Each structure stands twice: as C-alpha cells, then as structure tokens.
Coordinates of C-alpha atoms in Angstrom, one line a residue:
M15 CA 33.7 6.0 -20.1
K16 CA 36.8 5.0 -18.1
V17 CA 36.6 4.9 -14.3
V18 CA 39.3 4.1 -11.8
V19 CA 37.8 2.3 -8.8
A20 CA 40.2 2.7 -5.9
H21 CA 39.7 0.7 -2.7
N22 CA 42.0 -0.7 0.1
R23 CA 40.4 -4.0 0.9
Y24 CA 39.9 -4.9 4.5
R25 CA 41.6 -8.1 5.8
Q26 CA 39.9 -11.4 5.0
A27 CA 39.9 -12.2 8.7
Q28 CA 37.7 -9.0 9.2
P29 CA 34.5 -9.7 7.3
S30 CA 33.6 -6.5 5.3
G31 CA 30.4 -5.6 3.7
E32 CA 32.3 -2.7 2.1
N33 CA 34.6 -5.2 0.2
I34 CA 31.5 -7.0 -1.1
I35 CA 29.8 -3.8 -2.2
V36 CA 32.8 -2.5 -4.1
D37 CA 33.0 -5.9 -5.9
L38 CA 29.3 -5.7 -6.8
E39 CA 29.6 -2.1 -7.9
I40 CA 32.5 -3.0 -10.3
D41 CA 30.4 -5.8 -11.8
Q42 CA 27.3 -3.5 -12.1
L43 CA 29.4 -0.8 -13.8
T44 CA 31.0 -3.3 -16.2
A45 CA 27.6 -4.7 -17.1
A46 CA 26.5 -1.1 -17.9
G47 CA 29.3 -0.7 -20.4
V48 CA 31.8 1.3 -18.2
E49 CA 35.5 0.4 -18.6
V50 CA 36.5 -0.1 -15.0
L51 CA 40.1 0.2 -14.1
P52 CA 40.5 -1.4 -10.7
F53 CA 43.0 0.2 -8.4
L54 CA 42.9 -2.2 -5.5
R55 CA 45.1 -2.8 -2.5
S56 CA 44.6 -5.2 0.4
S57 CA 45.6 -5.1 4.0
D58 CA 46.3 -8.8 3.6
E59 CA 49.4 -7.7 1.6
I60 CA 51.1 -6.2 4.7
P61 CA 52.6 -9.4 6.3
S62 CA 54.4 -10.2 3.0
M63 CA 55.8 -6.7 2.5
S64 CA 59.6 -6.1 2.5
K65 CA 61.3 -4.8 5.7
A66 CA 61.6 -1.4 3.9
G67 CA 57.9 -1.4 3.1
K68 CA 56.9 -2.3 6.6
A69 CA 59.2 0.5 7.9
L70 CA 57.3 3.0 5.8
L71 CA 53.9 1.6 6.7
P72 CA 53.2 3.9 9.6
L73 CA 53.3 6.9 7.2
S74 CA 51.2 5.4 4.5
P75 CA 47.9 6.7 5.7
I76 CA 49.3 10.2 5.2
Y77 CA 51.3 9.6 2.0
A78 CA 51.7 6.2 0.4
P79 CA 54.5 6.8 -2.3
K80 CA 54.1 3.5 -4.1
A81 CA 50.4 3.9 -4.5
Q82 CA 50.9 7.4 -5.9
Q83 CA 53.5 6.1 -8.4
D84 CA 51.2 3.3 -9.5
L85 CA 48.2 5.5 -9.9
T86 CA 50.3 8.0 -12.0
R87 CA 51.3 5.2 -14.3
L88 CA 47.6 4.0 -14.6
I89 CA 46.4 7.5 -15.4
T90 CA 49.1 8.2 -17.9
E91 CA 48.4 4.9 -19.7
H92 CA 44.6 4.9 -19.7
R93 CA 43.5 8.5 -19.3
P94 CA 40.4 7.8 -17.2
D95 CA 37.4 10.2 -17.0
V96 CA 36.9 9.8 -13.2
L97 CA 38.5 8.3 -10.1
H98 CA 36.0 6.7 -7.7
L99 CA 37.5 6.2 -4.2
H100 CA 36.1 4.0 -1.5
N101 CA 38.5 3.2 1.4
P102 CA 42.0 4.7 1.2
Y103 CA 43.5 3.2 4.4
P104 CA 46.2 2.2 4.9
L105 CA 48.0 1.4 1.6
I106 CA 46.4 4.0 -0.7
S107 CA 46.2 7.2 1.4
P108 CA 43.9 10.1 0.8
W109 CA 46.8 11.6 -1.1
I110 CA 45.3 9.7 -4.1
V111 CA 42.9 12.6 -4.4
R112 CA 45.7 15.1 -4.9
T113 CA 47.5 12.7 -7.3
A114 CA 44.3 12.4 -9.5
H115 CA 43.8 16.1 -9.4
R116 CA 47.4 16.8 -10.5
H117 CA 46.6 14.8 -13.6
G118 CA 43.3 16.5 -14.3
V119 CA 41.1 13.6 -13.1
P120 CA 38.1 14.5 -11.0
V121 CA 37.4 12.4 -7.9
V122 CA 34.2 10.9 -6.5
Q123 CA 34.2 9.3 -3.1
T124 CA 31.6 7.0 -1.5
V125 CA 31.5 7.6 2.2
H126 CA 31.1 4.3 4.0
N127 CA 31.9 5.5 7.6
Y128 CA 32.7 8.6 9.7
R129 CA 36.5 8.6 9.2
Q130 CA 36.7 12.2 8.0
V131 CA 36.3 12.9 11.7
C132 CA 36.5 9.7 13.8
S133 CA 39.7 7.7 13.9
S134 CA 37.8 4.4 14.3
G135 CA 35.3 5.5 11.7
L136 CA 32.4 4.4 13.9
Y137 CA 31.5 7.2 16.3
F138 CA 31.3 4.4 18.9
R139 CA 33.5 3.7 21.9
D140 CA 33.2 1.7 25.1
G141 CA 29.9 0.3 24.2
K142 CA 28.2 3.6 23.4
I143 CA 28.0 6.4 20.8
C144 CA 30.9 8.8 21.0
Q145 CA 31.4 12.0 19.0
D146 CA 34.2 13.5 21.2
C147 CA 36.4 14.4 18.1
R148 CA 33.6 16.0 16.2
G149 CA 34.4 19.7 15.5
K150 CA 38.0 19.4 16.6
A151 CA 41.0 20.3 14.5
F152 CA 42.9 17.4 16.0
G153 CA 41.3 14.3 17.5
L154 CA 43.1 14.2 20.8
P155 CA 40.3 12.2 22.5
A156 CA 41.0 9.4 20.0
V157 CA 44.6 9.3 21.1
V158 CA 43.8 9.3 24.8
N159 CA 41.2 6.6 24.4
R160 CA 43.3 4.4 21.9
C161 CA 40.4 4.5 19.4
Y162 CA 42.4 3.1 16.4
R163 CA 43.5 -0.5 16.8
D164 CA 43.6 0.0 20.7
S165 CA 47.0 1.8 20.3
R166 CA 47.9 5.3 21.3
A167 CA 50.7 5.5 18.7
Q168 CA 48.4 4.3 15.9
S169 CA 45.6 6.5 17.1
A170 CA 47.9 9.5 17.1
L171 CA 48.9 8.7 13.5
M172 CA 45.3 8.4 12.3
A173 CA 44.3 11.6 14.1
T174 CA 47.3 13.3 12.4
T175 CA 46.2 11.9 9.1
L176 CA 42.7 13.3 9.5
A177 CA 44.1 16.7 10.4
V178 CA 46.6 16.8 7.5
H179 CA 44.0 15.7 5.0
R180 CA 41.2 18.0 6.0
P181 CA 41.9 20.2 2.9
T182 CA 42.2 17.0 0.8
W183 CA 38.7 15.8 1.7
K184 CA 37.4 19.3 1.2
S185 CA 38.7 19.1 -2.4
V186 CA 36.8 16.0 -3.4
D187 CA 34.7 16.9 -6.5
R188 CA 31.6 14.9 -5.6
Y189 CA 30.7 12.9 -2.5
I190 CA 28.3 9.9 -2.6
A191 CA 26.5 9.7 0.7
L192 CA 24.9 6.3 1.2
T193 CA 22.0 7.8 3.2
S194 CA 20.6 11.1 4.2
A195 CA 22.3 10.7 7.6
I196 CA 25.8 10.6 5.9
K197 CA 24.9 13.7 3.9
D198 CA 24.2 15.5 7.2
H199 CA 27.5 14.2 8.6
L200 CA 29.4 15.6 5.5
V201 CA 27.6 19.0 5.7
D202 CA 28.5 19.2 9.4
Y203 CA 32.1 18.5 8.3
G204 CA 32.0 21.5 6.0
V205 CA 31.2 19.9 2.6
P206 CA 28.8 22.1 0.6
A207 CA 25.4 20.3 0.1
D208 CA 25.5 20.7 -3.6
R209 CA 28.6 18.5 -3.8
I210 CA 26.8 15.6 -2.1
V211 CA 24.6 13.0 -3.8
V212 CA 22.6 10.5 -1.8
K213 CA 22.9 7.2 -3.5
P214 CA 22.5 3.9 -1.6
N215 CA 24.2 0.6 -2.4
A216 CA 22.6 -2.1 -4.5
I217 CA 22.6 -5.9 -4.4
P218 CA 21.7 -8.3 -7.2
D219 CA 18.0 -9.2 -7.5
P220 CA 17.5 -12.7 -6.0
G221 CA 14.2 -13.1 -7.8
P222 CA 10.6 -13.3 -6.6
P223 CA 10.4 -13.6 -2.8
A224 CA 9.5 -16.9 -1.2
P225 CA 6.5 -17.1 1.1
L226 CA 7.2 -15.7 4.5
G227 CA 8.7 -18.1 7.0
D228 CA 8.4 -17.7 10.8
G229 CA 10.2 -15.7 13.4
F230 CA 13.2 -13.4 13.3
L231 CA 16.7 -13.3 11.8
F232 CA 19.7 -11.4 13.1
L233 CA 22.4 -11.5 10.4
G234 CA 25.7 -9.7 10.7
R235 CA 28.9 -9.1 12.6
L236 CA 28.6 -10.3 16.2
S237 CA 30.1 -7.2 17.7
P238 CA 28.8 -4.8 20.4
E239 CA 27.8 -2.0 18.0
K240 CA 25.6 -4.3 15.9
G241 CA 23.3 -4.7 18.8
L242 CA 23.1 -8.4 19.5
G243 CA 23.2 -7.7 23.2
L244 CA 20.2 -5.3 22.8
L245 CA 18.2 -7.8 20.8
L246 CA 18.8 -10.6 23.3
D247 CA 17.9 -8.4 26.3
A248 CA 14.6 -7.6 24.5
W249 CA 14.1 -11.2 23.5
R250 CA 14.5 -12.5 27.1
R251 CA 11.5 -10.3 28.2
H252 CA 9.2 -12.7 26.4
P253 CA 8.5 -16.3 27.4
D254 CA 10.3 -19.0 25.6
G255 CA 8.5 -19.6 22.3
A256 CA 6.2 -16.6 22.5
L257 CA 7.6 -14.9 19.4
G258 CA 8.5 -17.9 17.3
P259 CA 12.2 -18.7 16.5
L260 CA 15.1 -16.2 16.6
R261 CA 17.9 -17.3 14.3
I262 CA 21.3 -15.6 14.8
A263 CA 23.8 -15.8 11.9
G264 CA 27.3 -14.4 11.8
D265 CA 30.6 -14.4 13.7
G266 CA 32.6 -12.1 16.0
E267 CA 33.5 -11.3 19.5
L268 CA 30.0 -11.9 20.8
R269 CA 29.8 -15.4 19.4
S270 CA 29.9 -17.0 22.9
L271 CA 26.9 -14.9 23.9
A272 CA 24.9 -16.2 21.0
E273 CA 25.9 -19.8 21.7
E274 CA 25.0 -19.4 25.4
V275 CA 21.5 -18.0 24.7
A276 CA 20.9 -20.7 22.1
A277 CA 21.9 -23.4 24.6
N278 CA 19.4 -22.1 27.2
R279 CA 16.4 -21.2 25.1
S280 CA 14.5 -23.5 22.7
D281 CA 13.4 -20.6 20.6
V282 CA 17.0 -19.3 19.8
E283 CA 19.1 -21.0 17.1
F284 CA 22.7 -20.0 16.4
L285 CA 23.6 -20.6 12.7
G286 CA 27.2 -19.4 12.8
P287 CA 28.7 -17.7 9.7
L288 CA 26.9 -18.3 6.5
D289 CA 27.8 -18.3 2.8
R290 CA 25.5 -16.7 0.2
D291 CA 23.3 -19.8 -0.1
G292 CA 23.1 -20.1 3.7
V293 CA 22.0 -16.4 3.9
R294 CA 19.2 -17.1 1.3
R295 CA 18.0 -20.1 3.3
A296 CA 18.0 -18.2 6.5
L297 CA 16.0 -15.3 4.9
R298 CA 13.4 -17.8 3.4
A299 CA 13.0 -19.4 6.8
S300 CA 12.2 -16.1 8.6
A301 CA 9.5 -13.5 8.5
V302 CA 11.3 -10.4 9.9
V303 CA 15.0 -9.3 9.9
V304 CA 16.3 -7.3 12.9
A305 CA 18.9 -4.5 12.5
A306 CA 19.5 -3.7 16.1
S307 CA 22.5 -1.4 15.7
T308 CA 23.5 0.7 18.7
W309 CA 25.8 3.0 16.7
H310 CA 25.0 5.3 13.8
D311 CA 25.2 2.4 11.3
V312 CA 25.8 3.8 7.9
L313 CA 24.1 1.3 5.6
P314 CA 23.7 -2.2 7.0
T315 CA 23.5 -4.4 3.8
V316 CA 21.3 -6.9 5.6
V317 CA 18.5 -4.4 5.4
I318 CA 18.7 -4.4 1.6
E319 CA 19.0 -8.2 1.5
A320 CA 15.9 -8.4 3.6
F321 CA 13.9 -6.1 1.3
A322 CA 15.1 -8.0 -1.8
A323 CA 13.7 -11.2 -0.2
G324 CA 10.4 -9.5 0.7
R325 CA 11.2 -9.4 4.5
P326 CA 10.3 -6.3 6.5
V327 CA 12.9 -5.0 9.0
L328 CA 12.7 -4.1 12.6
G329 CA 15.5 -1.5 13.1
T330 CA 16.8 1.0 15.6
A331 CA 16.4 4.7 15.0
L332 CA 20.1 5.4 14.4
G333 CA 22.3 6.3 11.5
G334 CA 21.0 5.3 8.1
I335 CA 18.4 2.8 9.2
P336 CA 15.4 5.1 9.2
Y337 CA 16.4 6.2 5.7
L338 CA 16.7 2.6 4.5
L339 CA 13.3 1.7 5.9
G340 CA 11.6 4.7 4.4
A341 CA 10.9 6.0 7.9
D342 CA 12.8 9.3 7.7
G343 CA 9.9 11.5 6.9
S344 CA 9.9 10.9 3.1
G345 CA 6.2 10.2 3.1
E346 CA 6.5 6.6 2.0
V347 CA 5.0 3.6 3.8
P348 CA 7.9 2.3 5.9
A349 CA 9.0 -1.2 5.1
G350 CA 9.3 -2.1 8.7
W351 CA 9.5 -0.6 12.2
V352 CA 11.9 1.9 13.7
V353 CA 12.4 2.0 17.5
P354 CA 14.8 3.6 20.0
A355 CA 17.9 1.5 20.7
E356 CA 16.7 0.4 24.2
P357 CA 15.5 -3.0 25.4
A358 CA 11.9 -2.0 26.4
A359 CA 11.1 -0.4 23.0
M360 CA 12.7 -3.3 21.1
S361 CA 10.8 -5.9 23.2
A362 CA 7.5 -4.3 22.5
A363 CA 8.3 -3.9 18.8
L364 CA 9.1 -7.6 18.5
A365 CA 5.5 -8.6 19.1
V366 CA 4.2 -5.8 16.8
A367 CA 6.6 -7.0 14.0
R368 CA 5.6 -10.6 14.3
A369 CA 1.9 -9.7 14.0
G370 CA 2.5 -7.3 11.1
A371 CA 5.1 -9.0 9.0
A372 CA 2.7 -10.4 6.3
E373 CA 1.2 -6.9 5.7
L374 CA 4.6 -5.4 5.0
S375 CA 6.2 -8.1 2.9
A376 CA 5.1 -6.6 -0.4
V377 CA 6.1 -3.1 0.8
A378 CA 9.6 -4.4 1.6
R379 CA 10.0 -5.9 -1.9
S380 CA 8.6 -2.8 -3.6
R381 CA 11.1 -0.6 -1.7
Y382 CA 14.0 -2.8 -2.9
E383 CA 12.8 -2.6 -6.6
R384 CA 12.4 1.2 -6.5
T385 CA 15.4 2.2 -4.4
F386 CA 18.0 -0.5 -4.1
H387 CA 17.8 -2.5 -7.4
P388 CA 21.1 -2.5 -9.4
D389 CA 19.3 -1.0 -12.5
V390 CA 18.1 2.0 -10.4
V391 CA 21.3 2.6 -8.4
T392 CA 23.7 2.1 -11.3
K393 CA 21.9 4.7 -13.3
Q394 CA 22.3 7.1 -10.4
L395 CA 26.0 6.4 -10.3
L396 CA 26.4 6.9 -14.1
D397 CA 24.6 10.3 -13.7
V398 CA 27.1 11.3 -11.0
Y399 CA 30.0 10.4 -13.4
G400 CA 28.4 12.2 -16.3
N401 CA 28.0 15.4 -14.4
M402 CA 31.7 15.6 -13.4
S403 CA 33.8 18.6 -14.5
A404 CA 37.3 19.8 -14.0
P405 CA 38.8 18.7 -10.7
R406 CA 39.1 21.0 -7.7
S407 CA 42.5 21.7 -6.2
A408 CA 43.3 20.8 -2.6

C-alpha cells in the first residue's frame, strides 16, 4: 500500500505536538510495511521564499498553486492508494483534497483542532472558551476579534478560507477524530457520523513503568489555555509542602509565572523545557500528571505519555480529556480523575489524587496498552486505509 502523508509543519519556534505525532505515525506506518510518500511543507520555509512567493503567500491558505503542482507530480509518478492529510496551513491549502480527488485518490484527514470552524483552531479567546463562529457561514467574530495571528487582515483571510472550503471539507472521504469529542464537533459541522472513525494517537512504548515517584508533574506549553494559572491557583490553597512537590516543565508566555511561584514556594520546581530523556526523568520522579486545560483540548499527548509511564492523570472535564482518561461513560475504570476547570474543584482533587495514585498506576499503564500502544493504533489506521473506496467530489 502507498500512502501520501501531507502535513504543513509548524514553526520550530512554536513547539508542536502535532509535528511529533505526524513523524511518529510515519515511522509506525513504515514499520508496518506501508510505503509512505511524505508530502511535507514547513512554515520555517517562509522567510527564505522569493519575493514572488511571499507576495502570493496571503492566498495560499485558499489555493497554494505550487503545492498542487507538486502533488500532481507525486501522484502521477507513484499512484498512491490514499492521501492522509494533517495540517494544510498555510503552504499546502485544503485545495489538496480537490487535487487528490481529481486524480482519483481518496482522502483521509486527521482532525487535530477545530479549524473547520474556528480561525484560531482553539475555540478559545481572551482567556476563555469561545464558540462565536460556530454555525456561521462566515466567521465575522474572528475578524472583529483578530483571532488569527492578532491581525484583522489575516483573520479575514482565514475566515474566508474556511467559508470557501466548506464544500472541500464536506468531501473528505474519511475523517479520523482523535477523540469522541472531536467526532461530536465534526457531526455538528455537518459530517455524517459514518464517515468518522475515532482513533487516538500513539506514542512508542517506553517499557515497564518505574515505581511511582512523589508529587505532581505539569508538562506542556506554558500558555493560558493549557491551565497553568488554574493549577497554581489550586495549588496555593494548600500549605507549602502539603501535597509533595509540583514540577513544572515546558516553555511559553507564562514562563515568568512558573518561575515566580517556584521562587516563592519550596514545593514548586520549574524545570524549563525538556528533551525526551528529561521528560522520562520527570515522569519517573512524579506520581501524578496534571492536564489542567481550560479549553477543549483535543488530545494532549502528555496524557498518553503519563499512561505509558504508569502515571494516572488529574484532568479537567473539557475536550478530549474525559475520553483519554476513560471517564466518558465508556464503563471502564478511569485512569485518573476528571474535575471541572475551576480552582476549588482542582484544589480538592489534588489531595484525592495524591492519596490514590498508587491504586491507579496499573490502570493507567493498562489503558495505554489497550488503547494508545502503536500496535493497536496502527492496526486501526490500516483498517481505515483498507476500507477506502473511490473519492467523493467537492
């Protein structure tokens, strides 16, 4: 089987779990015997583009001519069975779906965010959840509020792109929803449920878990929607040292907040950004991982990393987090605790999680093995590819 994997990589200066997941998925497919044809672009290419290329850049989210030409050559030469799309912005464009269909190639798309509807992709604005553009033919609120790159002009372009490509998105042959919450989002958008498969991401197996450490780990982008402020508000409601240590790892606009709290409390340690070995050490040192997102987080990879390491997770009841923890009504024993995204609830849950971590360690590892292990997830993906038929037309 030949599969084109198409993805516009986010800038290196903007840490992206999506980039990592795409790379891992390519490796997993290759190991399974699939001939992967990478069709990758990077936003880091933009500064080195010619003047003519930069002049056309504002239109590339709607139609990126060079990407369509390059894809046509790739399809003509290799005759792939499926095109699997991740992020098309800004250098690939959703038009890639139409190009693939014109050549008889069906399209699968993994949905990593809410950008069928929301210009920023997050359903989050000014520190709170926002769905003002949901159900609208044109996302005027995104333009008024500068939701894309804090620019009215660029927000207008993205809102126009989403309006123009509504038929394009409706023509995708199969959607991969990373969680049941994303499936609900797609159905609300108008995609028939029978064209959506729920398939989470996978990460490599790190091996048998180490014995539980102590305290809590917050690992991720230090930005408002990831909930560092919520966690610290909850943490301050306990006396210094009452919960064991809190380790904070990552980087972003709230780094100064993490550094300030670490300087003023003996039970908070700021680790800064970590490489893979550093992440493993931080997980081994901790007993519970916190996913405190205050937006409808699609699939925070840190939850899967925690489960693989045998660490239960304390998460907020938003987005895909309940699904990941097995707390979405599936009947499984949850591999952690789900609470409302508010300080009082998080504060109370911190004490509960510290006391119950040992009991749920094996549950967390079992959930990884049954749901997020590469062997399980890659088989699901191959089944999706194998069930593809002739493409739909936009």
